[in-house]
C-alpha positions as a LaTeX table, in Angstrom:
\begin{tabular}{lrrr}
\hline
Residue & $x$ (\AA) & $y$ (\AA) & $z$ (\AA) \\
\hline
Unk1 & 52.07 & 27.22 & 63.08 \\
Unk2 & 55.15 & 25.29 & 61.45 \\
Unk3 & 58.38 & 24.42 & 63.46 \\
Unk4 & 61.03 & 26.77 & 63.21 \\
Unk5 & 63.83 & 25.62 & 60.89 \\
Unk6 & 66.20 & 23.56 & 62.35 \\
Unk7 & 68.85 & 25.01 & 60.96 \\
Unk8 & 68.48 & 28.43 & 62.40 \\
Unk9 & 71.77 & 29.38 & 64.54 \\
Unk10 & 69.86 & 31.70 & 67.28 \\
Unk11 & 66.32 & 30.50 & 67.62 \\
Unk12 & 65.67 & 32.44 & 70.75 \\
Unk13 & 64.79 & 35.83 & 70.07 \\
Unk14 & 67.20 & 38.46 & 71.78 \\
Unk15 & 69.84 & 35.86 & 72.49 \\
Unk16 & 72.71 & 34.39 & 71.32 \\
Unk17 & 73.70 & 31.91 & 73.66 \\
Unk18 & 71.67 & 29.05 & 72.33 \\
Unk19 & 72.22 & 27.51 & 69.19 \\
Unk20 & 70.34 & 24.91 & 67.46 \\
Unk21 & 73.29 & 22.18 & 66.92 \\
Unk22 & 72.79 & 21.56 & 63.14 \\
Unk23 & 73.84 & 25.43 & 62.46 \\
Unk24 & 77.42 & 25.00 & 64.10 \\
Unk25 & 78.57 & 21.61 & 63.97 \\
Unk26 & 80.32 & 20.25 & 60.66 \\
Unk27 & 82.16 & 17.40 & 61.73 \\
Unk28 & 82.08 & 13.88 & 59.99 \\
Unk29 & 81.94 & 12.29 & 62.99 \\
Unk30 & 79.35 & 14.01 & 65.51 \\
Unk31 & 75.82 & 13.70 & 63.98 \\
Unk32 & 73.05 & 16.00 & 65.14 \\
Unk33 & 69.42 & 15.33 & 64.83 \\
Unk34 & 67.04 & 18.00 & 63.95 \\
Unk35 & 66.32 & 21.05 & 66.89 \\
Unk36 & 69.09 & 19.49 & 68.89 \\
Unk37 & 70.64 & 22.39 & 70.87 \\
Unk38 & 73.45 & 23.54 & 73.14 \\
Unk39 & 73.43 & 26.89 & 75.51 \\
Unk40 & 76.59 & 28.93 & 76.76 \\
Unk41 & 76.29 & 32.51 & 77.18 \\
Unk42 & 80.09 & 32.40 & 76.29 \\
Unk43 & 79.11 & 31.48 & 72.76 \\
Unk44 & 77.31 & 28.12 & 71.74 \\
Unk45 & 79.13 & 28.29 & 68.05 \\
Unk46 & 82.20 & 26.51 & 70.02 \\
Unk47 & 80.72 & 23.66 & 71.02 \\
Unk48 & 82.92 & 21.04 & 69.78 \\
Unk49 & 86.14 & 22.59 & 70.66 \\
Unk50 & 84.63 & 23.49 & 74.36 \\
Unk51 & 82.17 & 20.49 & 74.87 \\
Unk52 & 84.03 & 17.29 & 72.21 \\
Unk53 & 87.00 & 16.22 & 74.15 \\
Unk54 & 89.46 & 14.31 & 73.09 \\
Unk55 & 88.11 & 13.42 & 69.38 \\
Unk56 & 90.71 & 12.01 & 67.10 \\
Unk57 & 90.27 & 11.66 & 63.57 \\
Unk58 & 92.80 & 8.44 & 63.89 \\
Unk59 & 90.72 & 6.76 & 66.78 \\
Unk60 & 87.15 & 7.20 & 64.69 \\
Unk61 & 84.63 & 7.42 & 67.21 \\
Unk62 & 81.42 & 9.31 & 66.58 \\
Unk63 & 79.35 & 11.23 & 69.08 \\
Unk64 & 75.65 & 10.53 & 68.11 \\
Unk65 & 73.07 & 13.33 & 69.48 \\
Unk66 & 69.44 & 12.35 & 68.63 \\
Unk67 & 66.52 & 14.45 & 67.72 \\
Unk68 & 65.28 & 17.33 & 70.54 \\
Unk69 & 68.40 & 17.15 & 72.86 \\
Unk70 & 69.11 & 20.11 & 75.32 \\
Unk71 & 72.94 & 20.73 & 76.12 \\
Unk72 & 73.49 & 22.72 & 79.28 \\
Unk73 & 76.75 & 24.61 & 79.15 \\
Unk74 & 80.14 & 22.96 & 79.72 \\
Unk75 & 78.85 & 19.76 & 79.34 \\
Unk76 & 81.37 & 17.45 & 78.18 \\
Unk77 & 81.64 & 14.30 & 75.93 \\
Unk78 & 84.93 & 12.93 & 76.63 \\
Unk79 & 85.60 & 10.32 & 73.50 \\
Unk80 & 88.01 & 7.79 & 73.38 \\
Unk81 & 91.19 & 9.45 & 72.59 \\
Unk82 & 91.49 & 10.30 & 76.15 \\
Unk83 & 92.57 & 6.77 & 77.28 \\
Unk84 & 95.96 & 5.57 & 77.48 \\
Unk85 & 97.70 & 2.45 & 76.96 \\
Unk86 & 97.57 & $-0.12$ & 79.70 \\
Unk87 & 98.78 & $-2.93$ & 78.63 \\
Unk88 & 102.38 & $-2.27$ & 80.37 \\
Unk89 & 103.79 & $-0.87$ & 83.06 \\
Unk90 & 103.26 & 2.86 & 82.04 \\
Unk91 & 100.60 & 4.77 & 80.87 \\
Unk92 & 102.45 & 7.17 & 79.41 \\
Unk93 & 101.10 & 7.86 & 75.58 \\
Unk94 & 105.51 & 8.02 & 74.69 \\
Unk95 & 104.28 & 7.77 & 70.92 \\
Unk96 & 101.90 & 10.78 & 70.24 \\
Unk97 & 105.14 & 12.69 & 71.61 \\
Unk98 & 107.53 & 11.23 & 69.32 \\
Unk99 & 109.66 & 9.36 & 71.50 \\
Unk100 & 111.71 & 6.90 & 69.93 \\
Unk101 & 112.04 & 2.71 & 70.27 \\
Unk102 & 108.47 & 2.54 & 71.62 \\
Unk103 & 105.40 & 1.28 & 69.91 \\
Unk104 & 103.42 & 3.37 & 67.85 \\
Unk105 & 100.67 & 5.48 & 69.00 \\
Unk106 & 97.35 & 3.92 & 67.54 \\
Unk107 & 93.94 & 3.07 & 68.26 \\
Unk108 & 94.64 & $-0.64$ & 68.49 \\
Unk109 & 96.85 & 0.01 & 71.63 \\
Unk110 & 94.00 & 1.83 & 73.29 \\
Unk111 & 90.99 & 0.59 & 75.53 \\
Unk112 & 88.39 & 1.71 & 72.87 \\
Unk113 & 84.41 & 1.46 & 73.94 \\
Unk114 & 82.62 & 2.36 & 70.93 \\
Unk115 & 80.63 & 5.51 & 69.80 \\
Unk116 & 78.65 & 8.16 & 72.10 \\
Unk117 & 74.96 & 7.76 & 71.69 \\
Unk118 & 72.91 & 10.55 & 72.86 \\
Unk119 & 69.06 & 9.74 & 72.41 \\
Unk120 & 66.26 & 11.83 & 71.59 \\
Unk121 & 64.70 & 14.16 & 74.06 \\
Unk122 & 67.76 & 14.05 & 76.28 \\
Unk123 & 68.22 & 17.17 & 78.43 \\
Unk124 & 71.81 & 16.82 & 79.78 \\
Unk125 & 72.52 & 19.49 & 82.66 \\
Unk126 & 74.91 & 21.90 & 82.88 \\
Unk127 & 78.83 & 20.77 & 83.28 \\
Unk128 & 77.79 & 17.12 & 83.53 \\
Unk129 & 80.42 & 14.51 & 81.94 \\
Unk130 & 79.67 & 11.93 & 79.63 \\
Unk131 & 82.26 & 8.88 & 79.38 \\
Unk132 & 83.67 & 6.98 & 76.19 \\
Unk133 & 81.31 & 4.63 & 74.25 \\
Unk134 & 77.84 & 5.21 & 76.85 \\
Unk135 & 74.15 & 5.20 & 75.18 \\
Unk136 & 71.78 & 7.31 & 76.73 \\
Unk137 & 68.49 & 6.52 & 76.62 \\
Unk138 & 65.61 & 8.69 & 74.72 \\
Unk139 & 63.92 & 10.66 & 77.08 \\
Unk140 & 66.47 & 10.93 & 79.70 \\
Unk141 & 67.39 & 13.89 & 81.91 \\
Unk142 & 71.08 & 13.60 & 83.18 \\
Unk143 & 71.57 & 15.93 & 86.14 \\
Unk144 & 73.81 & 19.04 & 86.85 \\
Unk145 & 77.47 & 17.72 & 87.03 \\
Unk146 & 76.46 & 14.14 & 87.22 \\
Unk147 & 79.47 & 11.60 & 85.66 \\
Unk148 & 77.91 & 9.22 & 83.60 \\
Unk149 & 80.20 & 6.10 & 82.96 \\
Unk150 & 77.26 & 3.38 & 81.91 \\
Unk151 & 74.53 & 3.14 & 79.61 \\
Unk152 & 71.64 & 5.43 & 80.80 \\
Unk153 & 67.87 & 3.22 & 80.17 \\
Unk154 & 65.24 & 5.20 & 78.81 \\
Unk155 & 63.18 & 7.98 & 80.35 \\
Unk156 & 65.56 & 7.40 & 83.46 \\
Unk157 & 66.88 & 10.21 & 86.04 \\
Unk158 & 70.62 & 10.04 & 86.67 \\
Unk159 & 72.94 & 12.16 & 89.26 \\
Unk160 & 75.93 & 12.28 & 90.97 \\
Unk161 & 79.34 & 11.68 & 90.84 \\
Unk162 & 79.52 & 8.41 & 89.89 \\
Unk163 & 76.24 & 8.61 & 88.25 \\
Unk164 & 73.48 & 6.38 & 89.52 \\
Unk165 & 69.28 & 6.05 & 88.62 \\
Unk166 & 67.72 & 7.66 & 91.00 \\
Unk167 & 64.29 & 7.21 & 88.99 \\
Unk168 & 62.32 & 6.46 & 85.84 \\
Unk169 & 60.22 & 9.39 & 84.64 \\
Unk170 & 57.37 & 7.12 & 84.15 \\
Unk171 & 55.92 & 3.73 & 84.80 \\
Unk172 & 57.42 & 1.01 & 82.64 \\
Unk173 & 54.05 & 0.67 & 80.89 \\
Unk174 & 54.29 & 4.67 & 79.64 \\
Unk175 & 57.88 & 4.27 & 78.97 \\
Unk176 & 57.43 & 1.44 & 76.69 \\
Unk177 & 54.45 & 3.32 & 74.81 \\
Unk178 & 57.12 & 6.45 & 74.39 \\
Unk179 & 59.42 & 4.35 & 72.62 \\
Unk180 & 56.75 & 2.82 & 70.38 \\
Unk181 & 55.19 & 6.25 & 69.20 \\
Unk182 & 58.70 & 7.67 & 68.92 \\
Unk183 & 56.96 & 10.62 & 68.78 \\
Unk184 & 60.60 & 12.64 & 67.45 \\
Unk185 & 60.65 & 10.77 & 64.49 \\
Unk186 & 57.31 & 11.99 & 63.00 \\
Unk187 & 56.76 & 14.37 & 60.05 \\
Unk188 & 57.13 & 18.14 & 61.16 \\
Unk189 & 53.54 & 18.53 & 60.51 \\
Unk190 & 51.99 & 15.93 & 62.94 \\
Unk191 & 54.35 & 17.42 & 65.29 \\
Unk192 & 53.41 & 20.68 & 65.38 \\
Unk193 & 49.85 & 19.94 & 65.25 \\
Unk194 & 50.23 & 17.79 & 68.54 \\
Unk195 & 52.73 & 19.95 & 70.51 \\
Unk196 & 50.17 & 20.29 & 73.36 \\
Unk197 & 49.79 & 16.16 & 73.61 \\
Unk198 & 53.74 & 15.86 & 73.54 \\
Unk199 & 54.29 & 18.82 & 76.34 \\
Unk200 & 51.13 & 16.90 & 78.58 \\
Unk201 & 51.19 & 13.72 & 80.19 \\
Unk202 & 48.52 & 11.73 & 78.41 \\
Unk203 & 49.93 & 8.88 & 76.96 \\
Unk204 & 46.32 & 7.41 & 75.34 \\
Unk205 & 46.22 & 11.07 & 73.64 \\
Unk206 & 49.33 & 11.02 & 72.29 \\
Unk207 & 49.37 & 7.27 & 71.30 \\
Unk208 & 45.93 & 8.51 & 69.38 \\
Unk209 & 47.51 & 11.57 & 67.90 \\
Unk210 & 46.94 & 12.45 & 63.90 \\
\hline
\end{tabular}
């Protein structure tokens, strides 16, 4: 059987509170990979304006979701716009209001960190908070309300407020044969046909997969 299309906007039958990402986000600067998706029974169509904070066309960060990500609802990505100037006393953005004789509100005057990379096969649980310019990992699984303020590794665990590894999913040996057969990136067919080696936990069977 194929995959479904990626681009469908309720790919669970009977429900509308999961969208696949690629049907409601047209922003130039969050990319979505393929079957990406976010769920909120309040509506998943609003994901940017509920789950994006803080995203400024002026500052030009981009959030980056790989390939087979699950979004729990209320999770947030808070970009870069949301820091303030601290190079003097105040931190007090008196620009973006308009107030006059003080320096202009711009990204150079801000502590930028870079884009939001979300890798592939991320599940990210519900209401958890990613900060400004952090790569997670492929194959991660960021826990319920966890605050995640550093680079996640790959196929690690993270919880808690502030976020910490608790665990890697797998030994270091599996881990690095996950990132070698990048298993996301292969042609929809090969996919399909393997789903059963990709849901198991036999890494020689998947690294023989055809």
């Amino acid at each position: 059987m194929p995959l479904p299309d990626p681009k469908t906007r309720h790919p669970i039958a009977g429900w509308k509170g999961t969208a696949f990402l690629k049907a409601v986000v047209d922003h130039p600067l969050v990319e979505v990979g393929d079957y990406s998706y976010y769920d909120d029974s309040r509506g998943p169509e609003h994901f940017l304006a509920r789950c994006v904070r803080y995203h400024f066309d002026f500052i030009g960060d981009r959030l980056i979701i790989g390939k087979f990500v699950a979004i729990a609802q209320a999770a947030q990505f808070i970009m870069n716009g949301a820091n303030h100037p601290m190079g003097g006393f105040s931190t007090y953005p008196f620009g973006m209001f308009g107030f006059e004789n003080v320096p202009d509100f711009t990204r150079d005057g801000l502590p930028l960190r870079g884009d939001t990379v979300i890798g592939n096969d991320v599940w990210i649980g519900r209401e958890a908070v990613i900060m400004p310019g952090v790569t997670i990992g492929d194959g991660a699984i960021i826990g319920t309300r966890a605050q995640v303020s550093r680079d996640v590794p790959p196929y690690a665990v993270v919880v808690g407020n502030p976020g910490r590894v608790v665990k890697l999913r797998f030994p270091s040996e599996v881990v690095a044969a996950l990132l070698e057969i990048r298993w996301w990136d292969w042609e929809p067919e090969k996919i399909a046909r393997n789903l059963p080696l990709i849901a198991g936990a036999d890494i020689d069977a998947l690294r023989a997969a055809v």
